Each structure stands twice: as C-alpha cells, then as structure tokens.
Amino acid sequence: MADSNVTSLFRSTAAHSPSMAALARESDGTGPVDFCIPCNPYFPTPAMFDEMAARLREIITYYPSSADTITAELCNLLQLPPQCVAMGNGSTELITWIDHLMVRESLAIPVPTFGRWTDQPMETGKRVDMFPLQESSGFVLDLAQYAEFIRKRNTKVAVICNPNNPDGGFIHKQALVQFMDAMADLDLVIIDESFLEFADAEVEPSVVQEAMLRPNVVVLRSLGKNFGLHGIRFGYLVANPALAGRIRTMLPKWNLNAFAEHVVFILKEHGAEYAQSLQQVRRDRLDMASHLSALPGLTVYPSQGNFLFVRLPVGAEGTVVRDRMLTEHRILVRECGNKIGSSSRFLRLVVRPQTDVRRLVSGMEQVLYGTRRGAAVPELGTGTNYSSGTAAVDRLVGATNGAGMQNLAAQALGTGTSGVGMPMPAPMPVPAAAQMPMQPQAVPMQVPQPQPVPQPQPQQPQVQPQFEPMVAAAQVQQMPMQQAPPPQMPQQPYGVPAPAPAPMPQGPTPTGVPARNGLTAAQVRGATSPNGMQNLAPAPATGWPNAQSWPNAAGMGQAG
C-alpha cells in the first residue's frame, strides 16, 4: 500500500478512520490487522458465520419483518418491556433522533468522547458545553465537577458515556443513579452504554432499570460492538414509555435490515458463547495492557471497554506512527488527534487476541524506537503531507465557539436572543430532586472555573489552591448515599448560578457564545496537562458473567 494512498484515505475521513472496505480496495483485497474498530473478535462464532452464509440468499432477497417484530424479540431476550425500547439502524441513528427531538438548545458532554455527541448537536445549531477530562488525573470523570459545570452553564441536556470512548473510563452504577437524580430538572440525561458489556468492575453495571422509572433519562446501547457485527448497524435505547415511544414513532417501519433480524432471532441459542466471548475479551484486555505498558515511555490508561487509550512517548507523533504501522506492518490503529479534548499523542487500540497483540507490540517497537529502544519517532516538521484532522476541527470550533453554525456569536450578543431567532425562556423553579448531594459535606461540591484565554496553558492545571482535593467518581460510589448530607445551597431560580463575586446575567448563554467563564471548544484541546499519570494499572478483572447465562442489558440472567 503506497504512502500517498494512505495519506489520502485518512484525509478524506476527517471524523473517523477509513473503512476496512476502503483499505482493502487500496491493497490486495484483504484488510490489515484491525486495532481500530472496537468490536468483539470472538463473536459470532465460526459456526454462526457458517449458518448465516448458508442462508445468505434468503436473508438478502426478502424484506425483513417490521421493526416492532424485531424489537419484541430482542426485548424477550433481554427481559425488557417493548414499550420502553426503540431499536435503530445503529446507535448513530438514535443519537440523531435524540438531538432533533429532545435537545432544545444546549448539551453537555465530557471530552474526549465519541464524536457524534459533539458533532451532531453542533450540526443542528445547538450549544455544546464540553467538559474537559484532565490528562493529569488519568481522564477520570468527576461527577461532582461535571454537575457543577452543567449548573453554571444552564445546560439543558447532559450526556455520560460509560465506559467512555476513547479512554475506557468507568463510572459505578450507584454514582450514576445519584447523578441522574440530581439532574432531574434537566430536559434529558443520556447514559451511553455502548461498550458496557465489556466492563467487569461491577456485576450489574447498567442503569436501564433505573432509566425506565425516571421521566428524563435515556440509556443508549449498541449491539454491533458487542456482537462483533458493525456492518449490520443495529442498536437500541431504553427509557420510560413516553420517551421511548416518541423516538419509536419517528423511525421508519422497516429501519432494521434482514441481517439484524436474523441475528436477533438466533441469539437466544448462543447465550453461552456470547458470555464466554466477553470473558475472553476481558482477559485479553489485561494481557494487552501489560504488554503495552512494558514499552518505554508509553502510558496505558485504565479501561473498562474493549479498547485501551495510550499516550505515545515524548516526541512521537500519532499520524506518523499510524501511517507507518499501516504501511510497514499492515496494522491499523486509531490515532486520536481529531477527537476534541485529545491530541495526536494518543492512540486508541482495540483489544485483540494475544497473537495479534504480539504483532502489534513488535511493530510499535520498530516504529517508535527503531533499532534502539527509547528513541521515539520524530515529531512532524513543517511542510509535511500528513494530517490528523486536528487543524480542521480547531478551525470549525474556533469559528463557531462550538455551536456548529457560522457567525452566530455577534448576532446573539447584538440581539439578546438565543441566537436562533427565539426569545430566551423565563426561569423555571428547580425540582427538589435536583438538590440531591453529589459528594460528602467534607468535600465541597465546588469546581475551579476555567478562564477563557487566547492560548490555554496546559502545564498549569486550573485548580485554585483554596479548594480541598476532589473525590473521584469511583470513590463517591463507595460512600453510602445517606451519609452524604446535601450541600448548603439556597434554592435559586433555574438558570441563575450561585452567588459569586462578579454578577452574572440570568438566562441561558446565547447559542454560539462561549459558556460563561468557561472554555470555548477550540480551547478544550490545550486544557489537559502534559504531566500525565505514569504507570496506571489496568482495572482488575472481577464480576465476569456466568458463561451459562445470557448477560442482558437489564443486568438479569436468563438461561441461554
């Protein structure tokens, strides 16, 4: 595969890596070893593929059943009520409909994360409040900080990916439920559990049962990633009947294809194989993390997904590593320079069997160190033909302040409207549920407010010294909820921040204008510290499901 072809392929897919089909067309018809696309390498089994191949003509010749029929079969398997479920042609279809139907004006999301959660709302002119996960704290999401961030910006919708993509960060169930209840006054709280099947930090980590009982919570789940079938494009969401029904009524009657139907209907016969595949991925994750951590200067972050987020040694540039791995070793890796909140120093590497991992590690050694370990590949010089997409993303968010629409900042500031020709809504009272504590009284739920500056200074974490050390979300989970007294905060009209030395205007921040005292999306990239935590150990392997039962979204076993 020629270097020029590699460069052109990655340039033409700014948001993602090239498809395996595109890479195969540029070579001898076979794709590289795939450490990029996060799917399950052990499922379906070879026997299941043989079965699908034998029925290929029938599957692709005839129309599938209606989406209601396929959804009912999935719900029977997962022990979920059909009225609380909507199936889509991939989770991105559901994200699109959630944005169109349920996101009014603003959405908060920790970054880096799955790109559609930032790009989709910006494409429809919403304000995206990006909460930067700090490299200096291992990209751990602190829910108390995130909640305060949301309050200060009057954000209407909050999103949490659990585990998060690309770093694999995990939030325990109790902490998530506490967060959901504290955000009960928001339009919507979305928990994206697309990779949760691979987690083993908790026996029953999903919040789908809790989501069905709450008025503003949606849980998004993937099937393609878990089942190793990205090409089929199917996923589902779980919510209370009103929310799920609102999405379901907008979807086409035949939005699911015949392959998706066939797989859903044969899954009940293969529950044991599926559970065993998840168990093997978890074992492989620990083994792969151990081998990668042995490479000098390479940092491996803890992950509960089926991928590992790694920081390259100082001096290594991700696009060079990516392209050399592909052209010299026929290995495809995910360089993360085009993910907001990340940079080209980071790769996301999908968990694969040990044979493939040995090949990956050997290739990384040669590309990073050559004949001498510890000598990293040089950074890019000027005039290079390589591009990670970072510059294009920075131009977009710099021109729009993260709103996704051009020239709205001046209009909004000049007119005093929300930036889309609509008057600002009147303040609303905050329900009592929103006053639930997020962490113990001994640790105030206060967050240092990042200041917008032309060029962020990553080497100086924006933490004010008078604040006590913050408790990570995993620690919050371990504390009984009844031992966490509510913070002493007077009730405020909705949309008005707590008293501060400088007065703040009421009402939501206009679309296209940086959130009050916050970062613009263009500044998020430089907000992480270069002095990241070294030698982070992988998460322990606990709570593997019983191989004789079907692990379903509700966290309840069903005989396979």
mmCIF file with all atom_site columns, N, CA, C and O in Angstrom, residues 52-84:
data_model
loop_
_atom_site.group_PDB
_atom_site.id
_atom_site.type_symbol
_atom_site.label_atom_id
_atom_site.label_alt_id
_atom_site.label_comp_id
_atom_site.label_asym_id
_atom_site.label_entity_id
_atom_site.label_seq_id
_atom_site.pdbx_PDB_ins_code
_atom_site.Cartn_x
_atom_site.Cartn_y
_atom_site.Cartn_z
_atom_site.occupancy
_atom_site.B_iso_or_equiv
_atom_site.pdbx_formal_charge
_atom_site.auth_seq_id
_atom_site.auth_comp_id
_atom_site.auth_asym_id
_atom_site.auth_atom_id
_atom_site.pdbx_PDB_model_num
ATOM 1   N N  . MET A 1 52 ? -25.067 -18.187 8.860  1.00 0.00 ? 52 MET A N  1
ATOM 2   C CA . MET A 1 52 ? -25.522 -17.003 8.129  1.00 0.00 ? 52 MET A CA 1
ATOM 3   C C  . MET A 1 52 ? -25.153 -17.095 6.653  1.00 0.00 ? 52 MET A C  1
ATOM 4   O O  . MET A 1 52 ? -25.934 -16.703 5.781  1.00 0.00 ? 52 MET A O  1
ATOM 5   N N  . ALA A 1 53 ? -23.967 -17.636 6.356  1.00 0.00 ? 53 ALA A N  1
ATOM 6   C CA . ALA A 1 53 ? -23.549 -17.775 4.961  1.00 0.00 ? 53 ALA A CA 1
ATOM 7   C C  . ALA A 1 53 ? -24.473 -18.720 4.211  1.00 0.00 ? 53 ALA A C  1
ATOM 8   O O  . ALA A 1 53 ? -24.817 -18.484 3.046  1.00 0.00 ? 53 ALA A O  1
ATOM 9   N N  . ALA A 1 54 ? -24.901 -19.793 4.869  1.00 0.00 ? 54 ALA A N  1
ATOM 10  C CA . ALA A 1 54 ? -25.778 -20.756 4.219  1.00 0.00 ? 54 ALA A CA 1
ATOM 11  C C  . ALA A 1 54 ? -27.146 -20.148 3.902  1.00 0.00 ? 54 ALA A C  1
ATOM 12  O O  . ALA A 1 54 ? -27.823 -20.586 2.967  1.00 0.00 ? 54 ALA A O  1
ATOM 13  N N  . ARG A 1 55 ? -27.544 -19.135 4.666  1.00 0.00 ? 55 ARG A N  1
ATOM 14  C CA . ARG A 1 55 ? -28.853 -18.504 4.460  1.00 0.00 ? 55 ARG A CA 1
ATOM 15  C C  . ARG A 1 55 ? -28.740 -17.131 3.808  1.00 0.00 ? 55 ARG A C  1
ATOM 16  O O  . ARG A 1 55 ? -29.703 -16.351 3.819  1.00 0.00 ? 55 ARG A O  1
ATOM 17  N N  . LEU A 1 56 ? -27.572 -16.834 3.231  1.00 0.00 ? 56 LEU A N  1
ATOM 18  C CA . LEU A 1 56 ? -27.328 -15.507 2.671  1.00 0.00 ? 56 LEU A CA 1
ATOM 19  C C  . LEU A 1 56 ? -28.365 -15.127 1.626  1.00 0.00 ? 56 LEU A C  1
ATOM 20  O O  . LEU A 1 56 ? -28.913 -14.014 1.645  1.00 0.00 ? 56 LEU A O  1
ATOM 21  N N  . ARG A 1 57 ? -28.655 -16.032 0.674  1.00 0.00 ? 57 ARG A N  1
ATOM 22  C CA . ARG A 1 57 ? -29.595 -15.700 -0.395 1.00 0.00 ? 57 ARG A CA 1
ATOM 23  C C  . ARG A 1 57 ? -30.962 -15.336 0.180  1.00 0.00 ? 57 ARG A C  1
ATOM 24  O O  . ARG A 1 57 ? -31.571 -14.341 -0.221 1.00 0.00 ? 57 ARG A O  1
ATOM 25  N N  . GLU A 1 58 ? -31.434 -16.126 1.127  1.00 0.00 ? 58 GLU A N  1
ATOM 26  C CA . GLU A 1 58 ? -32.741 -15.857 1.741  1.00 0.00 ? 58 GLU A CA 1
ATOM 27  C C  . GLU A 1 58 ? -32.735 -14.528 2.498  1.00 0.00 ? 58 GLU A C  1
ATOM 28  O O  . GLU A 1 58 ? -33.691 -13.742 2.413  1.00 0.00 ? 58 GLU A O  1
ATOM 29  N N  . ILE A 1 59 ? -31.644 -14.276 3.234  1.00 0.00 ? 59 ILE A N  1
ATOM 30  C CA . ILE A 1 59 ? -31.589 -13.067 4.064  1.00 0.00 ? 59 ILE A CA 1
ATOM 31  C C  . ILE A 1 59 ? -31.628 -11.805 3.224  1.00 0.00 ? 59 ILE A C  1
ATOM 32  O O  . ILE A 1 59 ? -32.340 -10.844 3.552  1.00 0.00 ? 59 ILE A O  1
ATOM 33  N N  . ILE A 1 60 ? -30.867 -11.780 2.139  1.00 0.00 ? 60 ILE A N  1
ATOM 34  C CA . ILE A 1 60 ? -30.774 -10.535 1.366  1.00 0.00 ? 60 ILE A CA 1
ATOM 35  C C  . ILE A 1 60 ? -31.822 -10.428 0.268  1.00 0.00 ? 60 ILE A C  1
ATOM 36  O O  . ILE A 1 60 ? -31.964 -9.370  -0.358 1.00 0.00 ? 60 ILE A O  1
ATOM 37  N N  . THR A 1 61 ? -32.578 -11.489 0.010  1.00 0.00 ? 61 THR A N  1
ATOM 38  C CA . THR A 1 61 ? -33.581 -11.453 -1.052 1.00 0.00 ? 61 THR A CA 1
ATOM 39  C C  . THR A 1 61 ? -34.892 -10.848 -0.591 1.00 0.00 ? 61 THR A C  1
ATOM 40  O O  . THR A 1 61 ? -35.542 -10.097 -1.319 1.00 0.00 ? 61 THR A O  1
ATOM 41  N N  . TYR A 1 62 ? -35.304 -11.128 0.661  1.00 0.00 ? 62 TYR A N  1
ATOM 42  C CA . TYR A 1 62 ? -36.641 -10.762 1.112  1.00 0.00 ? 62 TYR A CA 1
ATOM 43  C C  . TYR A 1 62 ? -36.609 -9.612  2.117  1.00 0.00 ? 62 TYR A C  1
ATOM 44  O O  . TYR A 1 62 ? -35.620 -9.381  2.810  1.00 0.00 ? 62 TYR A O  1
ATOM 45  N N  . TYR A 1 63 ? -37.740 -8.923  2.159  1.00 0.00 ? 63 TYR A N  1
ATOM 46  C CA . TYR A 1 63 ? -37.890 -7.861  3.137  1.00 0.00 ? 63 TYR A CA 1
ATOM 47  C C  . TYR A 1 63 ? -37.776 -8.418  4.555  1.00 0.00 ? 63 TYR A C  1
ATOM 48  O O  . TYR A 1 63 ? -38.226 -9.539  4.825  1.00 0.00 ? 63 TYR A O  1
ATOM 49  N N  . PRO A 1 64 ? -37.227 -7.635  5.481  1.00 0.00 ? 64 PRO A N  1
ATOM 50  C CA . PRO A 1 64 ? -37.246 -8.064  6.884  1.00 0.00 ? 64 PRO A CA 1
ATOM 51  C C  . PRO A 1 64 ? -38.621 -7.849  7.481  1.00 0.00 ? 64 PRO A C  1
ATOM 52  O O  . PRO A 1 64 ? -39.496 -7.203  6.881  1.00 0.00 ? 64 PRO A O  1
ATOM 53  N N  . SER A 1 65 ? -38.820 -8.366  8.684  1.00 0.00 ? 65 SER A N  1
ATOM 54  C CA . SER A 1 65 ? -40.040 -8.061  9.429  1.00 0.00 ? 65 SER A CA 1
ATOM 55  C C  . SER A 1 65 ? -40.007 -6.602  9.868  1.00 0.00 ? 65 SER A C  1
ATOM 56  O O  . SER A 1 65 ? -38.981 -5.912  9.758  1.00 0.00 ? 65 SER A O  1
ATOM 57  N N  . SER A 1 66 ? -41.112 -6.140  10.394 1.00 0.00 ? 66 SER A N  1
ATOM 58  C CA . SER A 1 66 ? -41.161 -4.754  10.859 1.00 0.00 ? 66 SER A CA 1
ATOM 59  C C  . SER A 1 66 ? -40.248 -4.571  12.064 1.00 0.00 ? 66 SER A C  1
ATOM 60  O O  . SER A 1 66 ? -39.878 -5.528  12.753 1.00 0.00 ? 66 SER A O  1
ATOM 61  N N  . ALA A 1 67 ? -39.898 -3.319  12.332 1.00 0.00 ? 67 ALA A N  1
ATOM 62  C CA . ALA A 1 67 ? -39.042 -3.012  13.478 1.00 0.00 ? 67 ALA A CA 1
ATOM 63  C C  . ALA A 1 67 ? -39.711 -3.448  14.779 1.00 0.00 ? 67 ALA A C  1
ATOM 64  O O  . ALA A 1 67 ? -39.030 -3.885  15.722 1.00 0.00 ? 67 ALA A O  1
ATOM 65  N N  . ASP A 1 68 ? -41.049 -3.362  14.852 1.00 0.00 ? 68 ASP A N  1
ATOM 66  C CA . ASP A 1 68 ? -41.751 -3.774  16.073 1.00 0.00 ? 68 ASP A CA 1
ATOM 67  C C  . ASP A 1 68 ? -41.552 -5.262  16.352 1.00 0.00 ? 68 ASP A C  1
ATOM 68  O O  . ASP A 1 68 ? -41.378 -5.678  17.498 1.00 0.00 ? 68 ASP A O  1
ATOM 69  N N  . THR A 1 69 ? -41.574 -6.082  15.292 1.00 0.00 ? 69 THR A N  1
ATOM 70  C CA . THR A 1 69 ? -41.391 -7.527  15.457 1.00 0.00 ? 69 THR A CA 1
ATOM 71  C C  . THR A 1 69 ? -39.989 -7.845  15.956 1.00 0.00 ? 69 THR A C  1
ATOM 72  O O  . THR A 1 69 ? -39.795 -8.654  16.872 1.00 0.00 ? 69 THR A O  1
ATOM 73  N N  . ILE A 1 70 ? -38.973 -7.192  15.357 1.00 0.00 ? 70 ILE A N  1
ATOM 74  C CA . ILE A 1 70 ? -37.588 -7.444  15.749 1.00 0.00 ? 70 ILE A CA 1
ATOM 75  C C  . ILE A 1 70 ? -37.341 -6.933  17.166 1.00 0.00 ? 70 ILE A C  1
ATOM 76  O O  . ILE A 1 70 ? -36.663 -7.579  17.971 1.00 0.00 ? 70 ILE A O  1
ATOM 77  N N  . THR A 1 71 ? -37.898 -5.764  17.472 1.00 0.00 ? 71 THR A N  1
ATOM 78  C CA . THR A 1 71 ? -37.735 -5.196  18.813 1.00 0.00 ? 71 THR A CA 1
ATOM 79  C C  . THR A 1 71 ? -38.374 -6.097  19.871 1.00 0.00 ? 71 THR A C  1
ATOM 80  O O  . THR A 1 71 ? -37.813 -6.300  20.957 1.00 0.00 ? 71 THR A O  1
ATOM 81  N N  . ALA A 1 72 ? -39.538 -6.650  19.566 1.00 0.00 ? 72 ALA A N  1
ATOM 82  C CA . ALA A 1 72 ? -40.203 -7.535  20.521 1.00 0.00 ? 72 ALA A CA 1
ATOM 83  C C  . ALA A 1 72 ? -39.350 -8.763  20.817 1.00 0.00 ? 72 ALA A C  1
ATOM 84  O O  . ALA A 1 72 ? -39.271 -9.213  21.969 1.00 0.00 ? 72 ALA A O  1
ATOM 85  N N  . GLU A 1 73 ? -38.689 -9.319  19.792 1.00 0.00 ? 73 GLU A N  1
ATOM 86  C CA . GLU A 1 73 ? -37.830 -10.482 20.021 1.00 0.00 ? 73 GLU A CA 1
ATOM 87  C C  . GLU A 1 73 ? -36.610 -10.109 20.861 1.00 0.00 ? 73 GLU A C  1
ATOM 88  O O  . GLU A 1 73 ? -36.220 -10.861 21.761 1.00 0.00 ? 73 GLU A O  1
ATOM 89  N N  . LEU A 1 74 ? -36.007 -8.944  20.587 1.00 0.00 ? 74 LEU A N  1
ATOM 90  C CA . LEU A 1 74 ? -34.877 -8.501  21.393 1.00 0.00 ? 74 LEU A CA 1
ATOM 91  C C  . LEU A 1 74 ? -35.295 -8.300  22.848 1.00 0.00 ? 74 LEU A C  1
ATOM 92  O O  . LEU A 1 74 ? -34.571 -8.688  23.776 1.00 0.00 ? 74 LEU A O  1
ATOM 93  N N  . CYS A 1 75 ? -36.458 -7.693  23.058 1.00 0.00 ? 75 CYS A N  1
ATOM 94  C CA . CYS A 1 75 ? -36.922 -7.447  24.424 1.00 0.00 ? 75 CYS A CA 1
ATOM 95  C C  . CYS A 1 75 ? -37.216 -8.748  25.151 1.00 0.00 ? 75 CYS A C  1
ATOM 96  O O  . CYS A 1 75 ? -37.005 -8.853  26.365 1.00 0.00 ? 75 CYS A O  1
ATOM 97  N N  . ASN A 1 76 ? -37.710 -9.756  24.442 1.00 0.00 ? 76 ASN A N  1
ATOM 98  C CA . ASN A 1 76 ? -37.931 -11.066 25.044 1.00 0.00 ? 76 ASN A CA 1
ATOM 99  C C  . ASN A 1 76 ? -36.609 -11.664 25.516 1.00 0.00 ? 76 ASN A C  1
ATOM 100 O O  . ASN A 1 76 ? -36.530 -12.273 26.592 1.00 0.00 ? 76 ASN A O  1
ATOM 101 N N  . LEU A 1 77 ? -35.558 -11.454 24.733 1.00 0.00 ? 77 LEU A N  1
ATOM 102 C CA . LEU A 1 77 ? -34.240 -11.968 25.091 1.00 0.00 ? 77 LEU A CA 1
ATOM 103 C C  . LEU A 1 77 ? -33.652 -11.222 26.281 1.00 0.00 ? 77 LEU A C  1
ATOM 104 O O  . LEU A 1 77 ? -33.075 -11.817 27.193 1.00 0.00 ? 77 LEU A O  1
ATOM 105 N N  . LEU A 1 78 ? -33.813 -9.893  26.292 1.00 0.00 ? 78 LEU A N  1
ATOM 106 C CA . LEU A 1 78 ? -33.194 -9.059  27.318 1.00 0.00 ? 78 LEU A CA 1
ATOM 107 C C  . LEU A 1 78 ? -34.084 -8.838  28.534 1.00 0.00 ? 78 LEU A C  1
ATOM 108 O O  . LEU A 1 78 ? -33.674 -8.152  29.473 1.00 0.00 ? 78 LEU A O  1
ATOM 109 N N  . GLN A 1 79 ? -35.302 -9.363  28.499 1.00 0.00 ? 79 GLN A N  1
ATOM 110 C CA . GLN A 1 79 ? -36.249 -9.184  29.595 1.00 0.00 ? 79 GLN A CA 1
ATOM 111 C C  . GLN A 1 79 ? -36.535 -7.711  29.849 1.00 0.00 ? 79 GLN A C  1
ATOM 112 O O  . GLN A 1 79 ? -36.487 -7.217  30.978 1.00 0.00 ? 79 GLN A O  1
ATOM 113 N N  . LEU A 1 80 ? -36.843 -7.007  28.771 1.00 0.00 ? 80 LEU A N  1
ATOM 114 C CA . LEU A 1 80 ? -37.199 -5.601  28.843 1.00 0.00 ? 80 LEU A CA 1
ATOM 115 C C  . LEU A 1 80 ? -38.587 -5.418  28.244 1.00 0.00 ? 80 LEU A C  1
ATOM 116 O O  . LEU A 1 80 ? -38.945 -6.100  27.269 1.00 0.00 ? 80 LEU A O  1
ATOM 117 N N  . PRO A 1 81 ? -39.399 -4.486  28.763 1.00 0.00 ? 81 PRO A N  1
ATOM 118 C CA . PRO A 1 81 ? -40.724 -4.231  28.183 1.00 0.00 ? 81 PRO A CA 1
ATOM 119 C C  . PRO A 1 81 ? -40.590 -3.522  26.828 1.00 0.00 ? 81 PRO A C  1
ATOM 120 O O  . PRO A 1 81 ? -39.880 -2.515  26.728 1.00 0.00 ? 81 PRO A O  1
ATOM 121 N N  . PRO A 1 82 ? -41.223 -4.024  25.778 1.00 0.00 ? 82 PRO A N  1
ATOM 122 C CA . PRO A 1 82 ? -41.064 -3.428  24.440 1.00 0.00 ? 82 PRO A CA 1
ATOM 123 C C  . PRO A 1 82 ? -41.435 -1.950  24.379 1.00 0.00 ? 82 PRO A C  1
ATOM 124 O O  . PRO A 1 82 ? -40.856 -1.203  23.583 1.00 0.00 ? 82 PRO A O  1
ATOM 125 N N  . GLN A 1 83 ? -42.392 -1.515  25.209 1.00 0.00 ? 83 GLN A N  1
ATOM 126 C CA . GLN A 1 83 ? -42.803 -0.114  25.155 1.00 0.00 ? 83 GLN A CA 1
ATOM 127 C C  . GLN A 1 83 ? -41.713 0.827   25.659 1.00 0.00 ? 83 GLN A C  1
ATOM 128 O O  . GLN A 1 83 ? -41.806 2.040   25.472 1.00 0.00 ? 83 GLN A O  1
ATOM 129 N N  . CYS A 1 84 ? -40.669 0.271   26.304 1.00 0.00 ? 84 CYS A N  1
ATOM 130 C CA . CYS A 1 84 ? -39.569 1.091   26.813 1.00 0.00 ? 84 CYS A CA 1
ATOM 131 C C  . CYS A 1 84 ? -38.332 1.034   25.919 1.00 0.00 ? 84 CYS A C  1
ATOM 132 O O  . CYS A 1 84 ? -37.280 1.558   26.291 1.00 0.00 ? 84 CYS A O  1
#
